[in-house]
Amino acid sequence: MKKTLFLTACCLVWALGLWAQIPALERVEPMFWWVGMHNPDLQLIVHGDNIAARKVELSYPGVKLVAVHKVENPNYLFIDLRILSGTVPGTFPIKFTKAGEKPLLYSYELKQRDQSAGRAQGVTNKDLIYLIMPDRFSNGDPANDSFTNLREKGVHRDSIFSRHGGDLQGIMNHLDYLKDLGVTAIWLTPEIENDEPHASYHGYAVTDYYKIDPRYGTNELYKKFVEKCHSMGLKVIKDLVHNHAGTEGYTISDMPMKDWVHQWPTYTKSNFRDMAVMDPHASPADRKQMLDGWFDHRMADMNENNPYVQNFLTQNHIWWVEYTGLDGFRLDTYPYNDPEYMAKWATDVKAQFPHFSIFGETLVWSAADQAYFTQGNTVNRGFDTQLPGVTDGVVKDAIYEALNGNEGWTDGVNRLYAVLAQDFLYQDATRNTIFLDNHDMSRILSVVGENISKYKSAMAMLLTLRGVPQMYYGDEILMKNFSNPDGLVRADFPGGWDGDKSNKFVVAGRNPAENDAFDYVRKLANYRKNTTALQTGKMMQFIPENGVYVYFRYDDHKTVMVVYNSRDNDQTISTSRYFERIKNAKTAKNVITDEVIDLSKLTVGNKSTLVLELVDNQ
């Protein structure tokens, strides 16, 4: 996400000493909770007109009212509850009383946890993630395209900055397509409410943490979406934004306290230099601006040192997992968050959901920078981040260099070899999510100059290298463009709207080149889904020679050999150098064509990749 900032009007609320006019009891969040959670403590945030002038009363067996906190803004109360072990599910009134006035009542429910199999199961290197922007994939319910009570109105598909009408129902209508492609996990960019007046479709300026954006559907529909995915063997990843919030959200437009967000004398944006976080020589001012500077003028920087903010965010994230059973979190703009809080957050989430998966967006420039943020790396930090993996942008850049760069000692395909050789920096590099593109960067087809051999080689590497592969919607049908601006790489999936000129979800709607690309990805993705060597198997790579890079993925069941020719001419190579892994195999099956070939010599086309399953001829 691009970053700019100014001092917003919400900050003027503090300067002028004014408070928003709101209903007497507007919100209680979380609006319900569960018995039997790992952490017995729960903090409710209550928002209402001068609610701090009222006393709080409640009575329910097993629920203890620990404390009621009044803060700077009298429109808020924070209520600490302890839900003791053995408390039974049920509903009880929370009473807000004031002498001479009618009490306000909120009926609070403690639900029974759903601990059925298949919930919060985690996303691992056995999976293939498919990234979708909900607004741009498919419109399954035109009735929810626009709402009069939301700031951005209407559907304008001719504008890359406007809403296009895609929604959850549209995605649900095409789960069979994703299943057939070989996808096993779906990552949606934020689907919760973004009620900003412009470019709200991307979802990264959250205005209601507990509400699915009505233009996508409802909370109930999102829960059904997760359940339907699970019934089809698909997992779901939720995109979280800890670092910032949309300025139109109630906790920003009517902040509980001044330090709910990071305040500056004048509008100050982040310097976006992740090095300042890890640099032992860094200026404290640089580090502060990196972490506390705002991301954008409509994205207020959350103060994660504030314990009320911490509870608000952590409880919300746990709430969504418990409510829906989703399987993983992708953490937006990870380096910009408070490091100590994020470590505590990850510990709390993993304590509640032991099999749950978490990976952070880092988008830094070196393997050392990436590894710094991952769990197990405590050098010069004094704590463990507890972050299992990251979005591996360094491998992505190395793949680009292998495809497009000029051959050199550390350039061209040698860059990819060198980057993977640095996997010793990670506790477990196989937990990293590898990718070729996403919603913030140019599409892979355009990056490789629309060269189909390069495109297929990129897909082959994505689906055979170590880690958790993630692809971006439409890459399989040759969607293209450069991220200048980002909206150009966020085009609608053709066929996702009634009346589209073509329907790329079906064979008949795709042209021969698109079907060829789709078939290639489908064949390799489904092969990976059924081949443990490409999921959890070990990896052995060989120093590139004459522009040819060879690596193996192997386990006790299969050995897969991957051969990439980075040069502009076809090459025939001897395989004797690779005896350590070839061993007794004399033939191999081409995974794409099913042809059985002689292993003694291999001919590889220019910029092309062979994916071979070795045949044991012992």
XYZ file of C-alpha atoms in Angstrom:
618
model
C 0.000 0.000 0.000
C 1.335 3.468 -0.911
C 1.900 5.831 2.003
C 1.157 9.557 2.592
C -0.262 11.394 5.660
C -1.715 14.600 7.043
C -3.031 15.726 10.428
C -6.600 14.551 10.258
C -9.730 16.220 11.469
C -10.178 13.500 14.057
C -7.142 14.871 15.895
C -8.810 18.288 16.072
C -11.431 16.724 18.317
C -8.787 16.693 21.017
C -7.576 20.210 20.317
C -11.092 21.656 20.519
C -12.282 19.517 23.430
C -15.350 18.336 21.474
C -17.056 14.949 21.597
C -19.128 13.215 18.953
C -22.914 13.090 19.323
C -23.818 9.407 19.325
C -26.630 7.163 20.572
C -26.826 6.477 24.289
C -25.508 2.920 23.819
C -24.085 2.557 20.339
C -21.755 -0.430 20.674
C -20.528 -3.177 22.934
C -17.594 -5.118 21.484
C -16.973 -7.979 21.245
C -20.744 -8.233 20.924
C -20.615 -11.809 22.258
C -17.939 -14.238 23.444
C -17.487 -17.903 24.382
C -17.012 -19.973 27.502
C -13.967 -22.211 27.804
C -11.487 -19.922 26.057
C -7.775 -20.227 26.829
C -7.612 -16.733 28.305
C -10.394 -16.269 30.893
C -10.108 -12.471 30.737
C -12.246 -10.366 28.426
C -12.290 -6.594 27.979
C -15.465 -5.049 26.566
C -15.319 -1.678 24.840
C -18.581 0.238 25.321
C -19.365 3.302 23.222
C -22.288 5.606 23.896
C -23.187 9.197 24.667
C -21.581 10.090 28.015
C -21.641 6.406 28.937
C -18.908 7.005 31.523
C -21.457 8.815 33.696
C -23.220 5.502 34.307
C -22.473 2.652 36.702
C -22.070 -0.896 35.391
C -23.904 -3.812 36.964
C -24.071 -7.470 35.980
C -24.641 -10.817 37.590
C -24.057 -14.246 36.053
C -22.663 -17.433 37.616
C -18.981 -17.791 36.702
C -18.597 -14.232 35.343
C -16.714 -11.773 37.535
C -16.799 -8.022 37.001
C -13.118 -7.233 37.614
C -12.919 -3.522 36.778
C -14.604 -0.670 34.935
C -12.218 1.800 33.322
C -13.143 5.376 32.533
C -10.873 7.032 29.986
C -10.379 10.535 28.608
C -13.427 10.422 26.354
C -16.632 10.125 28.422
C -18.271 8.320 25.507
C -16.343 5.158 26.427
C -16.121 2.559 29.131
C -13.786 -0.431 29.181
C -15.163 -3.326 31.225
C -12.884 -6.120 32.437
C -14.574 -9.496 32.905
C -13.214 -12.838 34.022
C -15.031 -15.912 32.739
C -14.232 -18.705 35.141
C -13.675 -22.323 34.189
C -16.928 -24.245 34.178
C -19.108 -21.254 33.282
C -22.082 -22.468 31.259
C -23.201 -20.798 28.026
C -26.022 -18.332 28.392
C -27.212 -14.745 28.230
C -27.163 -12.091 30.938
C -27.966 -8.364 31.091
C -25.300 -5.713 31.502
C -26.984 -2.734 33.145
C -25.760 0.849 32.774
C -27.418 2.958 35.457
C -27.577 6.645 36.292
C -29.581 8.283 39.048
C -32.835 9.754 37.804
C -32.587 8.115 34.371
C -33.849 4.886 32.883
C -31.107 2.230 32.867
C -29.566 1.098 29.593
C -29.460 -2.654 29.063
C -27.293 -4.831 26.855
C -28.006 -8.545 26.644
C -24.604 -10.239 26.574
C -24.246 -13.797 25.335
C -21.595 -16.362 26.177
C -21.719 -19.080 23.536
C -20.605 -22.696 23.521
C -17.396 -23.156 21.507
C -17.609 -25.125 18.276
C -14.721 -27.563 18.524
C -15.625 -29.739 15.563
C -12.840 -31.053 13.362
C -11.490 -28.956 10.523
C -11.698 -25.553 12.204
C -8.620 -23.308 12.575
C -6.584 -26.093 10.986
C -3.707 -23.977 9.712
C -2.166 -23.403 6.286
C 1.136 -25.159 5.602
C 3.579 -26.028 2.852
C 1.098 -28.702 1.795
C -1.178 -25.931 0.494
C -1.470 -23.652 -2.522
C -2.859 -20.213 -1.640
C -4.985 -18.247 -4.121
C -5.185 -14.509 -3.420
C -8.440 -12.735 -4.308
C -9.554 -9.110 -4.099
C -13.270 -9.654 -3.382
C -14.406 -6.513 -5.208
C -12.705 -7.623 -8.426
C -13.413 -11.358 -8.673
C -17.132 -11.937 -9.180
C -20.444 -10.222 -8.432
C -22.761 -12.904 -7.095
C -25.333 -10.565 -5.530
C -25.965 -7.251 -7.332
C -28.463 -6.309 -4.605
C -25.584 -5.482 -2.235
C -23.591 -3.325 -4.667
C -24.317 0.023 -2.978
C -25.778 1.361 0.259
C -27.073 4.839 0.981
C -25.572 4.882 4.466
C -22.017 4.265 3.217
C -19.794 7.103 2.017
C -18.698 5.663 -1.326
C -21.741 4.887 -3.435
C -22.426 3.090 -6.664
C -20.569 0.669 -8.907
C -18.256 2.108 -11.545
C -16.420 -0.675 -13.334
C -14.839 1.799 -15.736
C -12.791 3.303 -12.886
C -9.857 1.450 -11.325
C -10.357 3.425 -8.115
C -14.067 2.700 -7.612
C -16.145 -0.207 -6.382
C -16.915 -2.840 -9.022
C -19.409 -5.003 -7.126
C -17.556 -8.246 -6.455
C -18.630 -10.020 -3.272
C -18.504 -13.155 -1.148
C -21.343 -14.820 -3.015
C -19.437 -14.359 -6.250
C -16.432 -16.162 -4.788
C -18.634 -18.927 -3.411
C -20.138 -19.391 -6.881
C -16.677 -20.212 -8.264
C -15.154 -22.446 -5.603
C -15.402 -25.395 -8.005
C -13.147 -23.495 -10.418
C -10.523 -23.010 -7.706
C -10.778 -26.594 -6.539
C -10.258 -27.848 -10.088
C -7.248 -25.570 -10.526
C -5.522 -27.242 -7.580
C -5.972 -24.473 -5.025
C -6.225 -25.586 -1.379
C -6.418 -22.233 0.462
C -8.034 -18.880 -0.291
C -6.680 -15.559 0.958
C -9.043 -12.599 0.626
C -7.826 -9.023 0.948
C -9.712 -7.406 3.867
C -13.412 -8.114 3.667
C -14.428 -6.172 6.769
C -16.019 -2.748 6.460
C -14.052 0.047 4.812
C -16.364 3.065 4.863
C -13.883 5.559 3.472
C -15.214 7.957 0.800
C -12.713 7.045 -1.923
C -11.037 3.824 -3.161
C -12.618 1.810 -0.359
C -12.550 -1.382 -2.443
C -9.063 -2.431 -1.335
C -10.195 -2.842 2.284
C -7.001 -1.804 4.070
C -8.548 1.216 5.846
C -10.795 -0.639 8.301
C -13.728 1.276 9.787
C -15.574 -1.545 11.567
C -13.513 -4.434 12.892
C -16.511 -6.618 13.691
C -18.505 -6.231 10.490
C -18.128 -7.669 7.004
C -18.453 -4.843 4.512
C -22.132 -5.002 3.457
C -21.057 -4.654 -0.179
C -19.467 -8.079 0.229
C -22.192 -9.644 2.334
C -22.821 -10.204 6.020
C -21.027 -11.780 8.948
C -23.335 -14.765 8.583
C -22.478 -15.122 4.890
C -18.754 -14.948 5.637
C -19.180 -17.746 8.161
C -21.033 -19.780 5.517
C -18.237 -19.022 3.058
C -15.647 -20.494 5.446
C -17.840 -23.509 6.133
C -18.426 -24.142 2.435
C -14.707 -23.889 1.755
C -14.006 -26.407 4.503
C -16.630 -28.780 3.127
C -14.752 -28.718 -0.199
C -11.299 -29.209 1.296
C -10.363 -25.536 0.975
C -8.879 -23.409 3.753
C -9.419 -19.698 4.401
C -6.898 -16.991 5.294
C -7.972 -13.658 6.741
C -5.973 -10.503 5.976
C -5.352 -8.454 9.142
C -4.245 -4.848 9.475
C -2.823 -4.150 12.934
C -0.823 -1.082 11.999
C -3.499 1.373 10.908
C -7.214 2.026 10.775
C -9.528 4.016 8.524
C -10.175 7.520 9.811
C -13.965 7.116 9.454
C -14.126 4.329 12.048
C -15.766 5.198 15.351
C -12.627 4.611 17.427
C -10.787 7.172 15.259
C -13.479 9.778 14.619
C -14.370 9.661 18.346
C -11.195 8.313 19.939
C -11.327 6.841 23.439
C -8.148 8.691 24.356
C -5.617 10.863 22.580
C -2.965 8.136 22.488
C -5.278 5.599 20.803
C -3.246 6.534 17.704
C 0.208 7.978 17.312
C 0.007 11.767 17.401
C 2.434 14.206 15.800
C 2.593 18.029 15.973
C 1.983 18.073 12.230
C 1.019 15.337 9.821
C 3.931 12.850 9.651
C 4.087 9.779 7.477
C 6.304 6.770 7.971
C 9.726 6.879 6.341
C 9.092 3.267 5.241
C 12.654 2.236 6.098
C 12.455 -1.147 7.783
C 16.227 -1.037 8.356
C 15.693 1.553 11.084
C 13.964 -1.144 13.163
C 16.978 -3.483 13.120
C 19.904 -1.096 12.578
C 22.181 -1.073 15.672
C 23.374 2.373 14.553
C 19.907 3.784 13.838
C 18.746 7.218 14.893
C 15.939 6.861 17.471
C 14.025 9.526 15.549
C 14.258 7.475 12.353
C 13.046 4.374 14.156
C 10.155 6.271 15.709
C 9.074 7.674 12.352
C 9.258 4.224 10.768
C 7.046 2.673 13.449
C 4.797 5.579 14.481
C 4.445 7.576 11.278
C 1.093 7.260 9.566
C 0.658 5.005 6.575
C -1.681 7.318 4.694
C -3.763 10.405 5.430
C -6.822 8.158 5.854
C -4.976 5.405 7.705
C -4.352 6.427 11.306
C -1.355 4.729 12.916
C -2.551 2.634 15.849
C -0.660 3.018 19.133
C 0.045 -0.614 19.918
C 1.779 0.349 23.174
C -1.638 1.324 24.523
C -3.014 -1.701 26.458
C -6.592 -0.846 25.444
C -5.580 -0.897 21.769
C -3.798 -4.211 22.327
C -6.877 -5.819 23.846
C -9.142 -4.353 21.177
C -7.093 -5.784 18.307
C -6.183 -9.165 19.815
C -9.707 -9.963 20.964
C -11.131 -8.999 17.584
C -8.791 -11.350 15.764
C -9.484 -14.239 18.135
C -13.212 -13.500 17.796
C -13.147 -13.947 14.015
C -11.351 -17.299 14.256
C -13.670 -18.645 16.916
C -16.751 -17.318 15.118
C -15.923 -18.717 11.672
C -13.253 -21.408 12.100
C -10.956 -19.784 9.515
C -7.463 -21.213 9.193
C -4.787 -18.545 8.979
C -3.839 -14.882 9.180
C -1.816 -12.828 6.760
C -0.462 -9.772 8.596
C -0.341 -6.578 6.552
C 2.647 -4.181 6.831
C 4.269 -6.296 9.532
C 7.526 -4.286 10.025
C 5.561 -1.106 10.858
C 3.966 -2.597 13.968
C 5.247 -2.412 17.512
C 7.545 -5.468 17.725
C 6.916 -6.365 21.352
C 3.158 -6.183 20.973
C 3.212 -8.334 17.837
C 5.209 -10.989 19.696
C 2.657 -10.976 22.508
C -0.198 -11.012 19.979
C 1.233 -14.069 18.197
C 1.737 -15.864 21.501
C -1.870 -15.205 22.499
C -3.286 -16.349 19.165
C -1.209 -19.537 19.075
C -2.145 -20.321 22.678
C -5.827 -20.217 21.727
C -5.446 -21.975 18.358
C -2.361 -24.251 18.389
C -2.637 -25.351 14.743
C -3.381 -21.907 13.359
C -1.072 -20.333 10.754
C 0.375 -16.819 10.668
C 2.580 -15.142 8.075
C 3.625 -11.500 7.899
C 4.047 -9.175 4.947
C 7.576 -7.818 5.106
C 8.553 -6.851 1.510
C 12.140 -6.038 2.425
C 15.231 -6.222 0.287
C 17.377 -9.025 1.742
C 17.059 -12.436 3.326
C 18.667 -11.094 6.505
C 16.039 -8.344 6.726
C 13.267 -10.898 6.314
C 14.709 -13.377 8.775
C 15.016 -10.641 11.406
C 11.238 -10.570 11.733
C 10.734 -14.340 11.990
C 10.510 -16.472 15.092
C 13.689 -17.914 16.541
C 15.824 -14.887 15.620
C 16.532 -13.111 18.899
C 19.871 -11.497 18.020
C 19.946 -7.933 19.379
C 16.201 -8.080 20.124
C 15.798 -9.531 23.579
C 12.593 -11.341 22.629
C 11.215 -13.800 20.071
C 8.783 -12.387 17.499
C 6.826 -15.672 17.459
C 6.156 -15.015 13.734
C 6.363 -18.418 11.974
C 6.912 -17.100 8.437
C 6.873 -14.131 6.081
C 5.841 -13.315 2.543
C 9.116 -14.179 0.856
C 9.660 -11.182 -1.402
C 13.370 -11.903 -1.556
C 12.751 -15.234 -3.301
C 10.238 -13.486 -5.570
C 12.851 -10.917 -6.603
C 15.412 -13.695 -7.117
C 12.997 -15.550 -9.410
C 12.551 -12.335 -11.413
C 16.327 -12.024 -11.680
C 16.652 -15.658 -12.748
C 14.125 -15.073 -15.512
C 15.182 -11.621 -16.713
C 18.693 -10.922 -15.460
C 22.037 -11.265 -17.147
C 24.134 -14.185 -16.007
C 26.850 -13.262 -13.504
C 28.547 -14.453 -10.327
C 25.609 -13.288 -8.200
C 23.285 -12.192 -10.989
C 20.820 -13.962 -13.214
C 19.971 -17.470 -12.093
C 22.874 -17.417 -9.632
C 20.884 -14.906 -7.566
C 18.153 -17.456 -6.956
C 20.690 -20.064 -5.909
C 22.384 -17.592 -3.557
C 19.149 -16.437 -1.938
C 18.016 -19.996 -1.206
C 21.463 -20.760 0.178
C 20.677 -18.222 2.924
C 17.815 -20.308 4.302
C 20.069 -20.986 7.297
C 18.913 -17.583 8.568
C 15.413 -18.900 9.301
C 14.224 -21.243 11.977
C 12.230 -22.915 9.198
C 12.198 -21.368 5.717
C 9.481 -23.775 4.590
C 7.002 -21.687 6.598
C 7.621 -18.694 4.330
C 4.997 -17.888 1.710
C 6.558 -17.664 -1.744
C 4.850 -15.751 -4.527
C 5.325 -14.108 -7.915
C 2.968 -11.146 -7.590
C 0.030 -9.775 -5.657
C -2.384 -6.852 -5.472
C 0.416 -4.335 -4.818
C 2.832 -5.239 -7.606
C 3.090 -5.861 -11.327
C 1.682 -9.141 -12.611
C 4.150 -11.878 -13.449
C 3.187 -12.069 -17.142
C 4.086 -8.406 -17.596
C 7.248 -8.716 -15.506
C 8.577 -11.363 -17.927
C 7.635 -9.362 -21.010
C 4.717 -11.685 -21.850
C 7.222 -14.430 -22.675
C 5.265 -17.661 -22.166
C 8.374 -19.788 -21.592
C 9.426 -17.468 -18.785
C 5.883 -17.417 -17.421
C 5.766 -21.211 -17.276
C 9.208 -21.348 -15.680
C 8.031 -18.889 -13.026
C 4.982 -21.036 -12.295
C 7.154 -24.174 -12.180
C 9.455 -22.574 -9.618
C 6.529 -21.286 -7.570
C 5.025 -24.753 -7.351
C 8.225 -26.734 -6.743
C 10.461 -24.582 -4.506
C 10.358 -24.795 -0.722
C 7.711 -22.855 1.165
C 3.984 -22.194 0.882
C 3.148 -21.133 -2.700
C 0.706 -18.272 -3.255
C -0.653 -17.176 -6.609
C -2.720 -14.111 -7.511
C -6.159 -14.361 -9.055
C -6.086 -14.405 -12.845
C -2.416 -15.310 -13.235
C -3.541 -18.714 -14.474
C -5.412 -17.084 -17.396
C -2.620 -14.658 -18.334
C -4.017 -11.519 -16.750
C -1.362 -8.834 -17.055
C -0.363 -5.252 -16.301
C 2.071 -3.118 -14.351
C 1.258 -1.595 -10.961
C 1.392 1.992 -12.135
C -0.935 2.622 -10.396
C -1.917 -0.446 -8.384
C -5.460 -0.413 -9.749
C -4.164 -1.654 -13.092
C -3.252 -5.025 -11.565
C -6.634 -5.286 -9.845
C -8.782 -5.801 -12.938
C -12.033 -7.744 -12.850
C -11.843 -11.465 -13.501
C -13.559 -11.818 -16.915
C -16.807 -13.721 -16.538
C -17.396 -12.743 -12.942
C -20.196 -10.327 -13.896
C -23.398 -10.936 -15.793
C -22.990 -9.472 -19.252
C -19.197 -9.831 -19.457
C -18.039 -10.309 -23.039
C -16.157 -13.465 -22.136
C -16.178 -15.974 -19.285
C -12.668 -17.088 -18.426
C -13.951 -19.433 -15.723
C -14.768 -21.982 -18.449
C -12.742 -23.572 -21.240
C -14.967 -22.194 -23.982
C -14.433 -18.637 -22.741
C -10.657 -18.787 -22.856
C -8.516 -18.447 -25.973
C -5.901 -21.125 -26.839
C -3.054 -19.307 -25.090
C -5.134 -18.843 -21.934
C -6.193 -22.478 -21.924
C -2.589 -23.554 -22.398
C -1.521 -21.465 -19.397
C -4.454 -22.658 -17.302
C -3.771 -26.298 -18.157
C -0.086 -25.893 -17.283
C -0.820 -24.408 -13.865
C -3.639 -26.867 -13.218
C -1.486 -29.881 -14.062
C 1.406 -28.789 -11.896
C -0.755 -27.555 -8.995
C -2.684 -30.801 -8.789
C 0.521 -32.810 -9.097
C 1.926 -30.827 -6.176
C -1.269 -31.446 -4.192
C -0.681 -35.178 -4.498
C 3.103 -35.243 -4.146
C 4.504 -34.985 -0.639
C 8.037 -34.469 -1.986
C 6.968 -31.039 -3.268
C 5.165 -30.209 -0.040
C 7.243 -31.340 2.899
C 10.165 -32.984 1.129
C 13.770 -31.922 1.472
C 15.496 -29.750 -1.111
C 18.935 -30.072 -2.653
C 20.186 -27.447 -5.115
C 23.269 -27.416 -7.324
C 25.390 -24.408 -8.232
C 24.164 -23.206 -11.652
C 26.430 -24.175 -14.517
C 26.292 -22.618 -17.988
C 23.070 -20.887 -16.991
C 21.359 -24.151 -16.002
C 19.948 -24.366 -12.492
C 18.991 -27.782 -11.095
C 17.358 -28.613 -7.797
C 15.615 -31.641 -6.341
C 12.684 -32.073 -3.967
C 12.584 -35.503 -2.417
C 11.288 -37.724 0.370
C 10.950 -41.452 0.945
C 8.231 -41.691 -1.708
C 9.393 -39.658 -4.701
C 12.202 -37.558 -6.096
C 11.356 -34.597 -8.322
C 14.072 -32.982 -10.444
C 13.629 -29.407 -11.673
C 15.847 -28.099 -14.471
C 15.773 -24.435 -15.561
C 17.709 -23.144 -18.581
C 18.195 -19.396 -18.106
C 19.936 -18.813 -21.428
C 18.386 -17.636 -24.678
C 19.357 -20.826 -26.537
C 18.283 -24.435 -26.075
C 20.790 -26.573 -24.201
C 21.521 -30.290 -23.906
C 23.114 -31.227 -20.596
C 24.631 -34.330 -19.069
C 23.066 -35.334 -15.760
C 26.068 -37.223 -14.342
C 26.836 -34.279 -12.055
C 23.589 -34.871 -10.184
C 24.322 -38.486 -9.207
C 23.744 -37.783 -5.501
C 20.047 -37.463 -6.079
C 19.516 -39.314 -9.344
C 21.126 -42.424 -7.882
C 19.843 -45.489 -9.804
C 17.223 -43.681 -11.880
C 17.756 -43.913 -15.608
C 14.438 -42.483 -16.767
C 12.002 -39.856 -15.573
C 8.439 -38.823 -16.264
C 7.808 -35.291 -17.509
C 5.170 -34.127 -15.040
C 3.505 -31.831 -17.573
C 3.453 -34.123 -20.670
C 3.591 -37.533 -18.926
C 6.335 -38.499 -21.400
C 8.989 -40.884 -20.049
C 12.457 -39.691 -21.045
C 16.071 -40.867 -20.825
C 17.872 -39.187 -17.920
C 21.424 -39.490 -19.220
C 21.048 -36.340 -21.324
C 18.377 -33.667 -21.126
C 17.465 -31.036 -23.699
C 15.976 -27.917 -22.180
C 14.492 -25.100 -24.226
C 15.573 -21.505 -23.742
C 14.097 -19.873 -20.616
C 12.238 -23.140 -20.041
C 11.890 -25.513 -17.116
C 11.536 -29.277 -16.922
C 9.768 -30.823 -13.945
C 10.671 -34.502 -13.834
C 9.604 -37.321 -11.541
C 12.442 -39.805 -11.331
C 11.692 -43.455 -12.029
C 13.568 -45.919 -9.859
C 15.121 -48.385 -12.315
C 16.837 -50.456 -9.649
